[in-house]
Amino acid sequence: MIAVFKKEFSSFFSSPVGYLVMGIFLVITGLFLWVFRGPFNIIDYGFADLSLFFLLAPWAFLLLIPAVCMRSFAEERKLGTLELLLSRPVSTGRLVLGKFLGVCALIGVTLLPTLLYVLAVHQLGATAGNLDTGLVWGSYAGLLLLMGVYAAIGLFASSLTENQIAAFMLAVAGCFLFYQGFDSLATLFPDGGTALFIRELGIRAHYEAIGQGIVDSRDLLYFISLGVFFLFLTTRRLNAYRQ
């Protein structure tokens, strides 16, 4: 599993993929937060917090993480190397977990430069240092959990087809459904209890709850269960190729 992880992670930086993902994410967030005038501009917002960044990041990752994951298994199938990979003395679960950790490590590295945003906002307040750090670190924790679920969905989509574009589109649709779809569906129900239940089936409700700086075990269980579920589906899908 460690060998698969190292191979997956290093492959991102032995090609333009890793650098493109990091560059595109940082350019998008940087422009919207600091340059473009609009609802995401921190200077126009007037408050010394990073809530706008954590509102924007899930939408940027909704496109970038599927783009990273689309080649994981789809390319292996297209090149005919998936059978060779599955024939190695490593269980399918460890193989999937190795690729999953590789994707998560890449996105984790991509997030590191955004700590400069924390430093900038920390200094920009009317009183320097007037920043709720608990809220910031809670939001980062939520973003990392959301990133893991996106990656699990992306890997599952990649295991379904050998066409990378199809894998990308399936992953984007799946991530969008779980992030925004249940919120939109909840608006169709006039009953408040039913609407709340449906909304809590989606990622966004739990992501926003953790982003408030309150780490609830129910939110953690939701993210972990959803990620494990899609990794399990990916493992079952690949086991079909072993037979």
XYZ file of C-alpha atoms in Angstrom:
243
model
C 0.000 0.000 0.000
C 2.850 2.390 0.839
C 4.489 1.600 -2.506
C 1.221 2.372 -4.331
C 0.863 5.607 -2.360
C 4.413 6.730 -3.188
C 3.981 5.844 -6.859
C 0.638 7.670 -7.072
C 1.882 10.771 -5.275
C 5.152 11.004 -7.212
C 3.337 10.484 -10.532
C 1.420 13.722 -9.960
C 4.661 15.696 -9.833
C 6.478 13.777 -12.557
C 3.844 15.164 -14.935
C 2.127 18.566 -15.133
C -0.958 17.268 -13.264
C 0.161 18.113 -9.727
C 1.471 21.545 -10.639
C -1.643 22.361 -12.665
C -3.976 21.388 -9.827
C -2.032 23.473 -7.309
C -1.706 26.412 -9.693
C -5.343 26.431 -10.812
C -6.687 26.163 -7.255
C -4.445 28.934 -5.923
C -5.109 31.212 -8.911
C -8.894 30.725 -8.680
C -9.077 31.322 -4.939
C -6.547 34.154 -5.056
C -8.371 36.040 -7.790
C -11.828 35.657 -6.270
C -10.697 36.461 -2.721
C -8.294 39.325 -3.334
C -8.625 40.701 -6.899
C -12.099 40.357 -8.421
C -14.793 42.591 -6.977
C -17.762 40.537 -5.906
C -19.348 38.475 -3.130
C -16.125 36.512 -2.430
C -13.781 39.490 -2.129
C -12.376 39.622 1.423
C -11.541 43.346 1.251
C -15.110 44.213 0.208
C -16.496 41.801 2.800
C -15.139 43.993 5.584
C -14.717 41.271 8.216
C -11.424 39.715 9.309
C -12.306 36.072 8.726
C -11.847 33.406 6.052
C -15.444 32.261 5.736
C -15.499 33.305 2.064
C -12.514 31.068 1.296
C -14.179 28.070 2.915
C -17.358 28.857 0.983
C -15.466 28.979 -2.323
C -13.046 26.058 -1.845
C -15.612 23.205 -2.062
C -16.737 24.462 -5.480
C -13.157 24.682 -6.751
C -12.410 21.179 -5.436
C -15.620 19.904 -7.026
C -13.858 20.265 -10.389
C -10.211 19.768 -9.443
C -10.430 16.567 -7.386
C -12.407 14.655 -10.074
C -9.803 15.882 -12.582
C -7.056 14.349 -10.429
C -8.927 11.092 -9.804
C -10.193 10.461 -13.337
C -6.956 8.819 -14.475
C -6.431 6.617 -11.393
C -8.152 3.473 -12.691
C -9.585 4.598 -16.035
C -6.104 5.065 -17.503
C -4.970 1.704 -16.109
C -7.905 0.011 -17.862
C -7.324 1.842 -21.124
C -3.615 0.950 -21.185
C -4.333 -2.645 -20.157
C -2.187 -2.408 -17.027
C -5.003 -2.806 -14.499
C -4.818 -6.602 -14.691
C -1.076 -6.436 -14.088
C -1.607 -4.126 -11.125
C -4.257 -6.416 -9.650
C -1.998 -9.442 -10.059
C 0.566 -8.019 -7.659
C 0.752 -9.382 -4.087
C -1.363 -6.635 -2.571
C -5.033 -6.767 -1.679
C -7.511 -4.718 -3.689
C -8.438 -2.750 -0.585
C -4.811 -1.733 0.016
C -4.442 -0.799 -3.638
C -7.505 1.474 -3.463
C -6.375 2.948 -0.149
C -2.898 3.653 -1.551
C -4.330 5.587 -4.491
C -6.786 7.357 -2.191
C -4.000 8.520 0.126
C -1.971 9.682 -2.873
C -4.815 11.914 -4.058
C -5.419 13.235 -0.529
C -1.721 14.009 -0.090
C -1.687 16.028 -3.314
C -4.732 18.073 -2.277
C -3.269 18.490 1.210
C -0.096 19.945 -0.302
C -2.288 22.223 -2.432
C -3.905 23.604 0.724
C -0.620 24.455 2.448
C -0.016 27.760 0.586
C -3.492 28.947 1.629
C -2.098 29.364 5.143
C -0.798 32.660 3.762
C -4.456 33.737 3.578
C -4.727 33.079 7.325
C -1.644 35.226 7.964
C -2.949 38.017 5.703
C -6.377 38.161 7.353
C -4.699 37.912 10.765
C -2.893 41.186 9.985
C -5.702 42.955 8.112
C -8.138 43.250 10.999
C -8.789 46.624 12.588
C -6.981 45.075 15.544
C -4.132 42.873 14.289
C -4.632 39.296 15.425
C -8.398 39.663 15.860
C -9.064 36.343 14.127
C -11.057 33.424 15.471
C -8.389 30.744 14.982
C -10.662 28.010 16.368
C -13.133 28.736 13.594
C -10.354 28.708 10.994
C -8.882 25.370 12.056
C -12.358 23.848 12.344
C -13.069 24.982 8.787
C -9.804 23.474 7.582
C -10.744 20.197 9.273
C -14.097 20.250 7.486
C -12.385 20.996 4.177
C -9.997 18.057 4.619
C -12.909 15.725 5.382
C -14.832 17.007 2.378
C -11.706 16.520 0.255
C -11.538 12.876 1.342
C -15.149 12.224 0.335
C -14.635 13.915 -3.049
C -11.550 11.758 -3.606
C -13.440 8.558 -2.711
C -16.249 9.469 -5.131
C -13.691 10.318 -7.827
C -11.908 6.977 -7.462
C -15.193 5.092 -7.652
C -16.128 6.966 -10.834
C -12.711 6.175 -12.314
C -13.207 2.462 -11.608
C -16.457 2.410 -13.603
C -15.050 3.265 -17.026
C -11.864 3.393 -19.072
C -12.844 6.779 -20.504
C -11.234 9.516 -18.406
C -13.683 12.210 -19.550
C -16.622 10.015 -18.600
C -14.980 9.308 -15.232
C -14.507 13.046 -14.689
C -18.124 13.843 -15.507
C -19.447 11.040 -13.288
C -17.274 12.220 -10.411
C -18.357 15.855 -10.794
C -22.017 14.775 -10.885
C -21.568 12.591 -7.796
C -19.728 15.283 -5.820
C -22.307 17.904 -6.812
C -25.180 15.624 -5.839
C -23.806 14.993 -2.364
C -22.656 18.576 -1.773
C -25.547 20.604 -3.172
C -28.162 18.160 -4.448
C -29.744 17.296 -1.098
C -29.876 20.977 -0.125
C -31.770 21.759 -3.323
C -34.049 18.751 -2.895
C -34.899 19.822 0.672
C -36.391 23.094 -0.618
C -39.141 21.112 -2.360
C -40.607 19.923 0.956
C -42.767 22.370 2.947
C -42.466 20.330 6.133
C -39.495 21.635 8.127
C -38.624 18.304 9.710
C -38.567 16.461 6.395
C -36.565 19.234 4.740
C -33.999 19.180 7.559
C -33.688 15.384 7.383
C -33.065 15.463 3.621
C -30.577 18.323 3.931
C -28.572 16.416 6.520
C -28.159 13.558 4.046
C -25.872 15.848 2.052
C -22.296 16.931 2.666
C -22.918 20.658 2.884
C -24.882 20.605 6.140
C -22.121 18.658 7.923
C -19.339 20.700 6.313
C -20.916 23.961 7.474
C -21.458 22.547 10.965
C -17.757 21.670 11.350
C -16.875 25.048 9.807
C -18.482 26.735 12.814
C -15.644 25.377 14.937
C -17.799 22.697 16.573
C -16.500 19.206 15.830
C -19.480 16.937 16.425
C -18.979 13.169 16.384
C -22.053 12.831 14.147
C -20.447 15.010 11.485
C -17.183 13.053 11.691
C -19.080 9.769 11.465
C -20.953 11.046 8.400
C -17.800 11.966 6.493
C -15.918 8.814 7.468
C -18.875 6.553 6.641
C -19.476 8.184 3.253
C -15.792 8.002 2.316
C -15.496 4.357 3.425
C -18.695 3.513 1.518
C -17.333 4.769 -1.803
C -13.924 3.182 -1.200
C -15.749 -0.093 -0.512
C -17.699 0.242 -3.773
C -14.437 0.900 -5.628
C -12.877 -2.192 -4.059
C -15.864 -4.341 -5.028
C -15.718 -2.966 -8.573
C -12.028 -3.815 -8.921
C -12.509 -7.270 -7.362
C -14.774 -8.022 -10.316
C -11.733 -7.664 -12.589
C -9.755 -10.168 -10.518
C -12.305 -12.898 -11.238
